[in-house]
XYZ file of C-alpha atoms in Angstrom:
731
model
C 13.445 -6.139 -50.801
C 11.683 -4.921 -47.637
C 13.695 -7.316 -45.485
C 16.995 -6.055 -46.870
C 15.841 -2.462 -46.526
C 14.887 -2.949 -42.871
C 18.252 -4.551 -42.091
C 20.064 -1.692 -43.798
C 18.045 0.950 -41.954
C 18.569 -0.679 -38.542
C 22.297 -1.011 -39.214
C 22.777 2.588 -40.385
C 20.497 4.265 -37.837
C 21.676 2.940 -34.522
C 20.561 5.949 -32.492
C 16.963 5.552 -33.582
C 17.126 1.780 -33.120
C 18.611 2.090 -29.629
C 15.821 4.490 -28.716
C 13.152 1.972 -29.759
C 14.959 -0.899 -28.038
C 15.353 1.079 -24.811
C 11.656 1.977 -24.779
C 10.665 -1.657 -25.356
C 13.075 -2.802 -22.624
C 11.778 -0.352 -20.011
C 8.130 -0.984 -20.868
C 8.488 -4.770 -20.766
C 10.478 -4.623 -17.527
C 7.750 -2.531 -15.918
C 4.995 -4.877 -17.123
C 6.924 -7.975 -16.017
C 7.670 -6.434 -12.628
C 4.033 -5.539 -12.039
C 2.800 -9.003 -13.035
C 5.425 -10.765 -10.930
C 4.789 -8.680 -7.805
C 1.017 -9.059 -8.162
C 1.415 -12.838 -8.528
C 3.661 -13.077 -5.463
C 1.324 -10.965 -3.340
C -1.536 -13.217 -4.434
C 0.451 -16.360 -3.598
C 1.513 -14.911 -0.232
C -2.082 -14.052 0.650
C -3.141 -17.629 -0.080
C -0.271 -19.010 2.028
C -1.296 -16.726 4.886
C -4.931 -17.853 4.727
C -3.933 -21.522 4.627
C -1.588 -21.142 7.596
C -4.169 -19.267 9.696
C -7.433 -20.960 8.676
C -6.455 -24.143 6.836
C -6.699 -25.196 3.208
C -10.171 -26.718 3.386
C -12.588 -25.552 0.705
C -15.942 -26.624 2.094
C -17.272 -28.097 5.323
C -20.231 -30.092 6.504
C -21.100 -29.833 10.194
C -23.622 -32.235 11.707
C -24.329 -35.760 12.822
C -22.130 -37.546 10.277
C -20.983 -41.154 10.740
C -18.517 -43.391 8.898
C -21.096 -44.366 6.240
C -21.826 -40.706 5.519
C -18.090 -39.985 5.237
C -17.802 -42.802 2.691
C -20.702 -41.317 0.697
C -18.961 -37.943 0.615
C -15.655 -39.467 -0.500
C -17.366 -41.365 -3.327
C -19.217 -38.280 -4.569
C -18.145 -37.113 -8.014
C -15.616 -34.226 -8.041
C -14.481 -34.909 -4.446
C -10.724 -35.155 -4.069
C -10.803 -36.040 -0.369
C -12.897 -35.628 2.774
C -11.398 -35.803 6.270
C -12.731 -35.439 9.804
C -11.536 -32.284 11.572
C -10.886 -33.723 15.027
C -10.048 -30.352 16.614
C -13.423 -28.811 15.777
C -15.595 -31.909 16.049
C -17.700 -32.387 19.149
C -19.687 -35.309 20.480
C -22.895 -34.374 18.710
C -21.547 -32.565 15.642
C -18.796 -33.868 13.401
C -16.896 -31.434 11.168
C -15.905 -32.789 7.739
C -13.310 -30.830 5.709
C -13.965 -31.354 1.988
C -11.579 -30.794 -0.921
C -12.782 -30.636 -4.535
C -11.070 -31.582 -7.774
C -12.798 -28.738 -9.615
C -13.323 -26.065 -6.982
C -15.401 -23.874 -9.270
C -18.394 -26.187 -8.855
C -18.334 -26.084 -5.049
C -21.429 -23.878 -4.746
C -23.362 -26.416 -6.812
C -21.934 -29.676 -5.432
C -21.866 -28.990 -1.682
C -25.647 -28.434 -1.365
C -26.192 -31.694 -3.307
C -23.928 -33.573 -0.880
C -25.748 -32.073 2.106
C -29.130 -33.012 0.656
C -27.983 -36.568 -0.030
C -26.939 -36.889 3.636
C -30.305 -35.519 4.761
C -28.786 -32.406 6.373
C -30.077 -28.844 6.347
C -28.482 -26.036 4.350
C -27.105 -24.443 7.532
C -24.813 -27.451 7.918
C -22.761 -26.185 4.973
C -19.744 -23.918 5.371
C -17.690 -22.395 2.561
C -14.119 -21.178 2.958
C -15.180 -17.926 1.325
C -11.936 -16.034 1.944
C -9.773 -18.714 0.331
C -12.230 -19.249 -2.525
C -12.327 -15.529 -3.250
C -8.549 -15.543 -3.740
C -9.092 -18.088 -6.496
C -11.780 -15.797 -7.952
C -14.569 -18.174 -6.984
C -17.696 -16.623 -5.507
C -21.275 -17.583 -4.813
C -23.272 -17.113 -8.047
C -26.220 -15.945 -5.926
C -24.130 -13.218 -4.318
C -25.418 -9.854 -5.501
C -22.044 -8.205 -4.844
C -19.297 -10.665 -5.852
C -15.644 -9.760 -5.125
C -14.094 -7.609 -7.850
C -10.479 -8.618 -7.251
C -10.039 -10.210 -10.692
C -11.624 -7.211 -12.387
C -9.281 -4.956 -10.418
C -6.215 -6.919 -11.522
C -7.333 -6.882 -15.135
C -8.134 -3.182 -14.924
C -4.656 -2.398 -13.583
C -3.081 -4.533 -16.303
C -5.056 -2.722 -19.007
C -4.108 0.692 -17.592
C -0.428 -0.285 -17.473
C -0.563 -1.707 -20.999
C -2.152 1.496 -22.319
C 0.519 3.562 -20.560
C 3.283 1.411 -22.025
C 1.726 1.672 -25.487
C 1.948 5.452 -25.222
C 5.591 5.215 -24.111
C 6.745 2.890 -26.893
C 4.545 4.569 -29.498
C 6.454 7.784 -29.073
C 9.764 6.070 -29.863
C 8.342 4.398 -32.958
C 6.739 7.635 -34.073
C 10.038 9.486 -33.840
C 11.807 6.778 -35.848
C 9.084 6.584 -38.497
C 8.626 10.340 -38.886
C 12.290 10.613 -39.836
C 11.545 8.382 -42.855
C 8.424 10.008 -44.227
C 10.342 11.372 -47.214
C 11.784 7.946 -48.067
C 8.490 6.092 -47.774
C 6.938 8.766 -49.955
C 9.436 7.828 -52.638
C 8.692 4.113 -52.156
C 4.984 4.836 -52.395
C 5.477 6.763 -55.617
C 7.140 3.731 -57.256
C 4.376 1.304 -56.304
C 4.682 0.391 -52.609
C 1.224 -0.129 -51.120
C 0.151 1.137 -47.665
C -0.145 -2.468 -46.518
C 3.441 -3.223 -47.551
C 4.689 -0.132 -45.704
C 2.794 -1.107 -42.533
C 4.092 -4.692 -42.680
C 7.640 -3.414 -43.184
C 7.412 -1.131 -40.162
C 5.807 -3.804 -37.954
C 8.524 -6.289 -38.950
C 11.159 -3.763 -37.948
C 9.366 -3.232 -34.634
C 9.409 -6.964 -33.867
C 13.064 -7.334 -34.860
C 14.123 -4.379 -32.728
C 11.959 -5.389 -29.753
C 12.506 -9.170 -29.642
C 15.643 -9.130 -27.509
C 14.543 -6.174 -25.297
C 11.228 -7.940 -24.593
C 13.036 -11.087 -23.437
C 15.607 -9.155 -21.397
C 12.952 -6.844 -19.949
C 10.853 -9.798 -18.824
C 13.827 -11.449 -17.128
C 14.908 -8.149 -15.585
C 11.404 -7.573 -14.194
C 11.454 -11.058 -12.624
C 14.885 -10.368 -11.102
C 13.766 -7.028 -9.642
C 10.614 -8.556 -8.166
C 12.766 -11.323 -6.636
C 14.969 -8.659 -5.087
C 11.954 -6.739 -3.782
C 10.583 -9.862 -2.089
C 13.953 -10.381 -0.403
C 14.051 -6.751 0.714
C 10.511 -7.013 2.128
C 11.525 -10.135 4.068
C 14.560 -8.325 5.495
C 12.601 -5.291 6.638
C 9.602 -7.279 7.890
C 11.603 -10.160 9.341
C 11.176 -8.920 12.891
C 7.390 -8.515 12.667
C 5.730 -10.865 15.122
C 3.437 -13.493 13.637
C 4.491 -12.902 10.031
C 5.630 -15.816 7.907
C 8.423 -15.230 5.424
C 7.395 -14.674 1.827
C 8.893 -17.118 -0.665
C 9.413 -15.935 -4.233
C 7.251 -17.873 -6.668
C 6.763 -17.722 -10.396
C 4.722 -19.660 -12.926
C 5.652 -20.367 -16.556
C 2.170 -19.267 -17.606
C 2.877 -15.851 -16.082
C 6.010 -15.566 -18.219
C 4.007 -16.475 -21.311
C 1.358 -13.863 -20.454
C 4.061 -11.217 -19.961
C 5.747 -11.992 -23.282
C 2.424 -12.126 -25.122
C 1.262 -8.832 -23.586
C 4.591 -7.189 -24.383
C 4.500 -8.323 -28.024
C 0.934 -7.058 -28.402
C 1.949 -3.782 -26.765
C 4.888 -3.354 -29.153
C 2.828 -4.239 -32.222
C 0.019 -1.878 -31.277
C 2.502 0.867 -30.407
C 4.163 0.517 -33.808
C 0.883 0.114 -35.678
C -0.442 3.542 -34.594
C 2.297 5.648 -36.272
C 2.717 3.092 -39.103
C -0.951 3.432 -40.014
C -0.673 7.202 -39.986
C 2.464 7.140 -42.143
C 1.072 4.620 -44.653
C -2.067 6.734 -45.215
C -0.080 9.768 -46.383
C -0.115 10.398 -50.122
C 3.201 10.138 -52.001
C 3.166 13.890 -52.633
C 2.632 14.698 -48.935
C 5.442 12.335 -47.959
C 7.954 13.606 -50.508
C 7.289 17.260 -49.669
C 7.597 16.624 -45.918
C 10.590 18.529 -44.578
C 11.059 16.322 -41.479
C 11.837 19.314 -39.324
C 10.356 20.623 -36.175
C 7.418 22.843 -37.001
C 8.175 25.892 -34.871
C 5.178 27.865 -33.725
C 6.371 31.389 -34.392
C 3.081 33.009 -33.507
C 3.400 32.067 -29.854
C 6.122 33.692 -27.813
C 7.860 32.180 -24.791
C 7.769 35.357 -22.742
C 9.332 33.987 -19.562
C 12.179 32.230 -21.382
C 12.757 35.318 -23.510
C 12.959 37.495 -20.400
C 15.401 35.099 -18.738
C 17.606 34.044 -21.649
C 16.831 36.388 -24.519
C 16.670 35.144 -28.113
C 18.086 31.716 -27.215
C 15.278 31.282 -24.713
C 12.721 32.198 -27.381
C 14.168 29.631 -29.826
C 14.347 26.942 -27.137
C 10.743 27.658 -26.151
C 9.598 27.291 -29.758
C 11.456 23.996 -30.077
C 9.823 22.695 -26.896
C 6.399 23.743 -28.138
C 7.028 21.892 -31.390
C 7.891 18.781 -29.325
C 5.078 19.317 -26.834
C 3.073 16.289 -27.917
C 6.041 13.916 -27.964
C 7.329 15.225 -24.616
C 3.945 14.927 -22.935
C 4.690 11.457 -21.561
C 8.038 12.644 -20.199
C 6.429 15.603 -18.465
C 3.643 13.515 -16.929
C 5.987 10.692 -15.853
C 8.524 13.024 -14.266
C 5.767 15.045 -12.607
C 4.024 11.976 -11.172
C 7.302 10.370 -10.071
C 8.576 13.445 -8.239
C 5.162 14.305 -6.815
C 4.596 10.706 -5.695
C 8.081 10.452 -4.203
C 7.768 13.750 -2.321
C 4.279 13.078 -0.964
C 5.164 9.488 -0.084
C 8.189 10.573 1.965
C 6.228 13.364 3.656
C 3.357 10.981 4.418
C 5.613 8.301 5.925
C 7.411 10.963 7.981
C 4.085 12.260 9.309
C 2.904 8.710 9.959
C 6.109 7.909 11.846
C 5.808 11.046 13.974
C 2.149 10.321 14.727
C 2.836 6.693 15.652
C 5.721 7.722 17.858
C 3.673 10.342 19.692
C 0.461 8.350 20.082
C 1.915 4.906 20.770
C 5.616 4.446 21.440
C 6.237 7.590 23.477
C 2.836 7.433 25.146
C 3.167 3.804 26.253
C 6.944 3.430 26.495
C 6.710 3.388 30.304
C 3.588 1.192 30.402
C 5.115 -2.159 29.414
C 8.236 -4.096 28.549
C 6.767 -7.452 27.555
C 3.127 -8.164 26.655
C 1.693 -11.677 26.590
C -1.705 -12.573 25.134
C -2.962 -15.877 26.542
C -5.367 -17.163 23.908
C -8.757 -18.607 24.901
C -7.906 -18.604 28.604
C -9.611 -16.595 31.346
C -7.920 -15.250 34.458
C -9.794 -17.755 36.585
C -8.084 -20.583 34.705
C -4.625 -18.977 34.617
C -2.401 -20.226 37.432
C 1.162 -19.124 36.693
C 1.131 -15.549 37.973
C 3.478 -16.282 40.857
C 5.835 -18.290 38.627
C 6.064 -15.305 36.272
C 6.875 -13.017 39.187
C 9.760 -15.337 40.128
C 11.373 -15.241 36.667
C 14.781 -13.567 36.770
C 14.628 -10.013 35.422
C 10.899 -9.527 36.087
C 10.043 -6.585 38.330
C 6.232 -6.511 38.147
C 3.479 -8.637 36.615
C -0.113 -7.607 35.972
C -2.658 -10.098 34.652
C -5.901 -8.656 33.370
C -8.917 -9.442 31.234
C -11.411 -7.200 29.468
C -15.194 -7.262 29.575
C -18.097 -5.112 28.380
C -21.164 -3.935 30.275
C -23.721 -1.119 30.169
C -24.833 1.495 32.640
C -27.972 3.652 32.635
C -26.957 7.117 33.779
C -29.597 9.541 35.030
C -29.165 13.057 33.722
C -28.538 14.465 37.204
C -25.471 12.217 37.637
C -23.578 13.985 34.845
C -20.801 16.246 36.051
C -21.327 19.995 35.979
C -18.482 20.353 33.473
C -20.114 17.846 31.114
C -23.496 19.551 31.474
C -21.904 22.887 30.577
C -20.630 21.387 27.315
C -24.085 20.091 26.375
C -24.286 16.840 28.299
C -24.218 13.228 27.179
C -26.823 13.772 24.474
C -24.150 15.571 22.420
C -21.479 12.891 22.621
C -22.682 9.412 23.497
C -25.350 7.016 24.551
C -28.993 6.334 23.804
C -31.865 7.595 25.905
C -34.296 4.970 27.229
C -37.939 5.473 28.142
C -37.021 6.688 31.631
C -34.793 9.456 30.299
C -31.575 7.685 31.248
C -28.522 7.487 29.017
C -27.276 4.075 27.951
C -23.498 4.350 28.365
C -20.863 1.757 27.533
C -18.860 0.465 30.495
C -15.555 -1.176 29.542
C -14.384 -3.327 32.450
C -10.746 -4.119 33.189
C -10.511 -7.110 35.517
C -7.169 -6.984 37.367
C -5.531 -9.730 39.382
C -5.993 -9.073 43.100
C -2.375 -8.138 43.817
C -2.238 -5.599 40.982
C -5.596 -4.118 42.035
C -4.443 -3.603 45.625
C -1.242 -1.933 44.370
C -3.399 0.291 42.159
C -5.453 1.301 45.210
C -2.261 2.304 47.031
C -1.138 4.274 43.981
C -4.289 6.414 43.777
C -4.356 6.940 47.556
C -7.413 4.956 48.676
C -7.883 2.201 51.246
C -7.086 -1.123 49.507
C -10.108 -3.393 49.131
C -11.241 -6.231 46.906
C -14.935 -5.539 47.416
C -15.844 -2.954 44.775
C -14.813 -1.045 41.665
C -12.724 2.002 40.863
C -14.353 4.302 38.296
C -12.173 6.177 35.807
C -14.108 9.425 36.053
C -13.026 11.252 32.923
C -14.357 12.048 29.468
C -12.578 13.680 26.539
C -13.398 17.368 26.139
C -13.663 17.248 22.347
C -14.981 20.815 22.247
C -11.904 22.505 23.714
C -9.174 20.044 22.691
C -8.209 17.784 19.780
C -7.349 14.102 19.648
C -3.610 14.831 19.545
C -3.563 16.816 22.769
C -6.602 15.583 24.667
C -7.979 17.345 27.712
C -10.361 15.580 30.075
C -13.184 16.652 32.375
C -15.083 14.634 35.038
C -17.680 12.297 33.554
C -20.053 12.012 36.552
C -20.572 13.580 39.924
C -18.675 11.742 42.642
C -21.617 11.482 45.043
C -22.801 7.901 44.500
C -21.536 4.906 46.430
C -22.838 2.194 44.115
C -22.937 1.563 40.367
C -25.573 -0.556 38.623
C -24.029 -2.559 35.794
C -26.227 -4.171 33.124
C -25.502 -7.153 30.939
C -24.275 -6.014 27.535
C -27.204 -7.804 25.918
C -29.474 -5.341 27.755
C -31.908 -8.040 28.884
C -32.427 -6.048 32.126
C -30.115 -8.405 33.998
C -28.070 -6.190 36.322
C -26.157 -6.067 39.542
C -25.075 -3.374 41.975
C -21.419 -3.030 42.861
C -19.810 -0.758 45.485
C -17.741 2.145 44.187
C -14.457 2.287 46.086
C -13.310 5.520 44.505
C -13.478 7.866 41.543
C -10.186 8.708 39.855
C -8.671 10.239 36.749
C -5.567 8.033 37.019
C -5.723 4.714 35.170
C -3.545 1.667 35.938
C -0.280 1.560 34.007
C -1.423 -0.609 31.113
C -0.953 -0.476 27.370
C -4.635 0.153 26.771
C -6.569 2.768 24.798
C -9.990 3.315 26.352
C -13.102 4.355 24.459
C -13.728 8.069 24.170
C -17.195 8.341 25.685
C -17.322 5.405 28.084
C -17.268 5.027 31.852
C -14.366 2.643 32.504
C -14.424 0.418 35.617
C -11.437 -1.363 37.186
C -12.503 -4.453 39.156
C -10.417 -7.004 41.097
C -10.646 -10.672 40.156
C -12.228 -11.573 43.510
C -15.083 -9.127 42.904
C -15.478 -10.213 39.282
C -16.079 -13.807 40.315
C -19.101 -12.622 42.293
C -20.700 -10.605 39.469
C -19.504 -12.351 36.306
C -22.614 -14.513 35.837
C -24.885 -11.482 35.914
C -22.699 -9.221 33.764
C -21.108 -11.558 31.228
C -19.457 -9.908 28.222
C -16.015 -11.264 29.111
C -13.445 -11.580 26.318
C -11.907 -15.000 25.824
C -8.240 -13.899 26.004
C -6.226 -12.754 29.005
C -3.329 -10.306 28.961
C -0.103 -10.157 30.956
C 1.843 -6.918 31.265
C 5.407 -7.397 32.476
C 7.926 -4.801 33.655
C 11.590 -5.751 33.568
C 14.075 -4.654 36.183
C 16.465 -1.832 35.251
C 17.000 -0.272 31.835
C 16.509 -3.340 29.671
C 18.167 -3.534 26.257
C 16.866 -5.412 23.233
C 18.922 -8.485 24.152
C 17.630 -8.347 27.721
C 13.987 -8.178 26.625
C 14.453 -10.859 23.977
C 15.970 -13.169 26.576
C 13.224 -12.369 29.080
C 10.513 -12.904 26.471
C 12.017 -16.256 25.462
C 12.160 -17.439 29.076
C 8.541 -16.441 29.672
C 7.438 -18.193 26.481
C 9.155 -21.403 27.607
C 7.289 -21.198 30.911
C 3.848 -20.557 29.388
C 4.041 -22.609 26.175
C 3.745 -25.843 28.069
C 0.158 -25.140 29.161
C -1.192 -22.233 27.103
C -1.352 -20.924 23.583
C 0.239 -17.482 23.675
C 1.389 -14.536 21.586
C 4.169 -12.313 22.901
C 5.920 -9.065 22.037
C 8.398 -6.746 23.679
C 8.597 -2.975 23.588
C 12.006 -2.515 21.953
C 11.443 -5.175 19.304
C 8.021 -3.710 18.512
C 9.650 -0.323 17.854
C 12.297 -1.873 15.609
C 9.651 -3.860 13.727
C 7.605 -0.721 13.139
C 10.677 1.137 11.882
C 11.535 -1.752 9.556
C 8.012 -1.846 8.144
C 8.102 1.901 7.505
C 11.486 1.616 5.785
C 10.238 -1.279 3.681
C 7.145 0.682 2.644
C 9.337 3.660 1.717
C 11.599 1.428 -0.367
C 8.746 -0.242 -2.240
C 6.850 2.974 -2.945
C 10.124 4.736 -3.692
C 11.039 2.042 -6.205
C 7.711 2.583 -7.944
C 8.399 6.327 -8.127
C 11.875 5.619 -9.491
C 10.317 3.434 -12.198
C 8.020 6.300 -13.164
C 11.050 8.579 -13.327
C 12.874 6.032 -15.495
C 9.933 6.002 -17.887
C 10.023 9.791 -18.137
C 13.800 9.952 -18.536
C 13.746 7.147 -21.116
C 11.216 9.187 -23.060
C 13.532 12.220 -22.879
C 16.421 10.116 -24.216
C 14.105 8.774 -26.906
C 13.151 12.277 -28.011
C 16.655 13.664 -27.816
C 18.275 10.864 -29.793
C 15.302 10.164 -32.033
C 14.994 13.761 -33.239
C 18.606 13.789 -34.451
C 17.736 14.349 -38.088
C 15.085 16.968 -37.350
C 17.367 18.891 -34.979
C 20.174 18.781 -37.559
C 17.997 20.575 -40.054
C 16.797 23.004 -37.378
C 20.285 23.933 -36.164
C 21.679 24.097 -39.687
C 19.118 26.831 -40.295
C 20.250 28.611 -37.124
C 23.876 28.443 -38.265
C 22.918 30.023 -41.550
C 21.764 33.120 -39.642
C 24.907 33.291 -37.507
C 24.222 31.160 -34.406
C 27.439 29.699 -32.903
C 28.023 26.235 -31.441
C 28.247 27.723 -27.945
C 24.851 29.367 -28.371
C 23.411 26.054 -29.582
C 24.706 24.410 -26.396
C 23.026 27.139 -24.406
C 19.746 26.343 -26.180
C 20.108 22.679 -25.246
C 20.750 23.658 -21.609
C 17.626 25.816 -21.597
C 15.508 22.983 -22.998
C 16.892 20.533 -20.431
C 16.259 23.092 -17.683
C 12.616 23.487 -18.740
C 11.951 19.740 -19.145
C 13.466 18.853 -15.767
C 12.429 22.024 -13.966
C 8.759 22.109 -14.898
C 7.817 18.941 -12.910
C 9.873 20.160 -9.959
C 8.275 23.609 -9.946
C 4.758 22.145 -10.196
C 5.480 19.586 -7.465
C 6.877 21.968 -4.871
C 3.655 23.945 -4.163
C 1.513 20.779 -4.347
C 3.751 19.040 -1.808
C 3.663 22.056 0.506
C -0.141 22.148 0.288
C -0.322 18.423 1.077
C 1.997 18.817 4.049
C 0.017 21.793 5.333
C -3.251 19.860 5.017
C -1.841 16.692 6.610
C -0.196 18.553 9.500
C -3.395 20.487 10.165
C -5.555 17.339 9.966
C -3.268 15.488 12.385
C -3.073 18.446 14.799
C 0.726 18.445 14.825
C 2.828 21.509 15.384
C 4.252 22.474 11.948
C 7.787 22.822 13.310
C 7.637 19.247 14.623
C 7.269 18.030 11.046
C 9.707 20.467 9.449
C 12.367 19.439 11.953
C 12.192 15.906 10.498
C 11.130 16.775 6.929
C 12.766 14.460 4.329
C 14.495 17.360 2.568
C 17.703 15.559 1.565
C 16.048 12.498 -0.097
C 13.665 14.754 -2.038
C 16.544 17.013 -3.091
C 18.603 13.980 -4.154
C 15.700 12.676 -6.258
C 15.318 16.090 -7.928
C 19.069 16.272 -8.642
C 18.934 12.781 -10.202
C 16.116 13.850 -12.529
C 17.985 17.004 -13.577
C 21.220 15.041 -14.092
C 19.722 12.397 -16.375
C 17.737 14.893 -18.427
C 20.915 16.962 -18.830
C 22.821 13.806 -19.779
C 20.267 12.999 -22.489
C 20.657 16.467 -23.986
C 24.440 16.322 -23.661
C 24.630 13.066 -25.633
C 22.177 14.295 -28.254
C 23.826 17.700 -28.549
C 27.323 16.250 -28.818
C 26.306 13.899 -31.617
C 24.404 16.641 -33.360
C 27.200 19.219 -33.334
C 29.778 16.669 -34.457
C 27.912 16.353 -37.765
C 28.567 18.595 -40.741
C 25.539 20.845 -40.364
C 26.438 22.831 -43.476
C 25.662 19.792 -45.621
C 22.373 19.035 -43.908
C 20.170 21.461 -45.801
C 21.065 19.894 -49.148
C 21.920 16.318 -48.115
C 19.018 13.962 -47.440
C 21.117 10.951 -46.420
C 20.396 9.335 -43.068
C 22.963 9.328 -40.316
């Protein structure tokens, strides 16, 4: 009986059924998309770690011989153990260990070390890789919460989807309260009614769940491809490969079925608990709240506005999800576009425009000092190269007496307000970043600042940011120290009192043309390589990498710089491990990354909008019976079809307009705050404000909400409303 009844109801009430199916489809698609993207990001992160650091899980470092290696390989739960020849030295051998059951690594590795007679400090865990598999040290007081975060997000999404689908089921079930009241009066139990409604929910949602899952997988596949396109030019990035696991599909389907069942169970439970008398007497109509007046709508549209406002208030609970979804989607879309625009402007001002004349090609020579680099002249001879500067960075300290501070700095409060520590002699401990330049570049720098070229001393960048009278966007500088000393005393960064005096060739506020950002409250020194060789043992603090800044000849295009970069790589790759980038490609890569971020975040906002619009369609089509009774009553007091259409337009205007009106002031406040915080001129932002995309998004929301009301209104007014008040048959 119940099976035949459900089939008959689904067949004769297609509008209500389509509403439920659409809600299940959208909800499942969203859940599948989220799961698939999260899985692919997780898989990509693991691939990245393996490529950069290797796939080893544990290591033993120490005096290990062949017999010890055999003991490790024969240990229970060991998949394999291999000698890492790159990291092994004469005294210490590095053994990379792989486990069959990785979750016991924090128990097994100490046992292996003890059996070999090694100390605990000989053990190394690949903590970053293990954490991605949700494996952490049981003795860690603060274990990683990545798994909890994923589960939390999944629960939040599931709860949101339950609310979305529940509304569709509630609309469908509320239209049948009268009928189930009759069934209850002739002996149907609450349990039978609940089972009937849950069966209908599964029948209606089975195909949408399957299609939604597949659609979510397809969209995530497309997003991965889009990300690869936009990020394809990013240096050092490996391409993401789409991956999927059958278990993930099973989890998605299972979660979707549970979501649908729970969504249907909430209104089914409520309906089944109603007494037969309450069900039979239910009028199925919208309960208009006549005591509350819609003053604004009445002032704008008169009586029709008042009636539309009452109808919206009666649907307030069911439209809540639509309002929140549309509000969040439009607010998120607007703020996201404004944020990316501000970020792009800031990056352009502080990096690309600031350093566009400071480099064409940059080479990082890994683990190689300038002393060991011998291809400077060969680089200078490469066709298309105009100038080459090789430099290396180091760190030292200097103890500045208070009387060496400049008068301008003293006026602003002195070093004690901005930097440094005071030692027992009342001197300030100030950081001294050192830029070691190749001799040729240093001599050219001396010519540029107008001093006698010499390789026997340092040039001091005598400037400090005046943070009192300027901001970080438009910095103003004052002299750091008085220019009356001929020597500087540099201390080892370890501050073990090891120091050396070095002649000061000149003070300047003009730095070499390098793509470098210097520390705010530090006294930067530029030293030639010849001088550095004399003081390096005393100072130390030298970074392991060297840098090569290359200028190309003429106005180089992207093809020119790509060709030049490739030729330089071929020259250096034979002897050194390098990383390279060029100015034009770096700009294009940054633009691509920004566009990709906008597309991904924009797609998420569009999904939120789809949820809200789907809920509007669900309400509009699902309330067909209730609106028929409502408008039949209006016709009985003389309301025309044209006036009914006007009421629908007013409702659509309010539903679509309310999120837009709330979002506009919030977006303006965000922009005002962000522009103020970033110290940009407001007109700089407004000249590039993403007005058209935001307007297009708003128009799309209004269009689809209007379309939902047009379809619902057209179907409603095509019915014979005069028969509605006395005919209880379902459409």
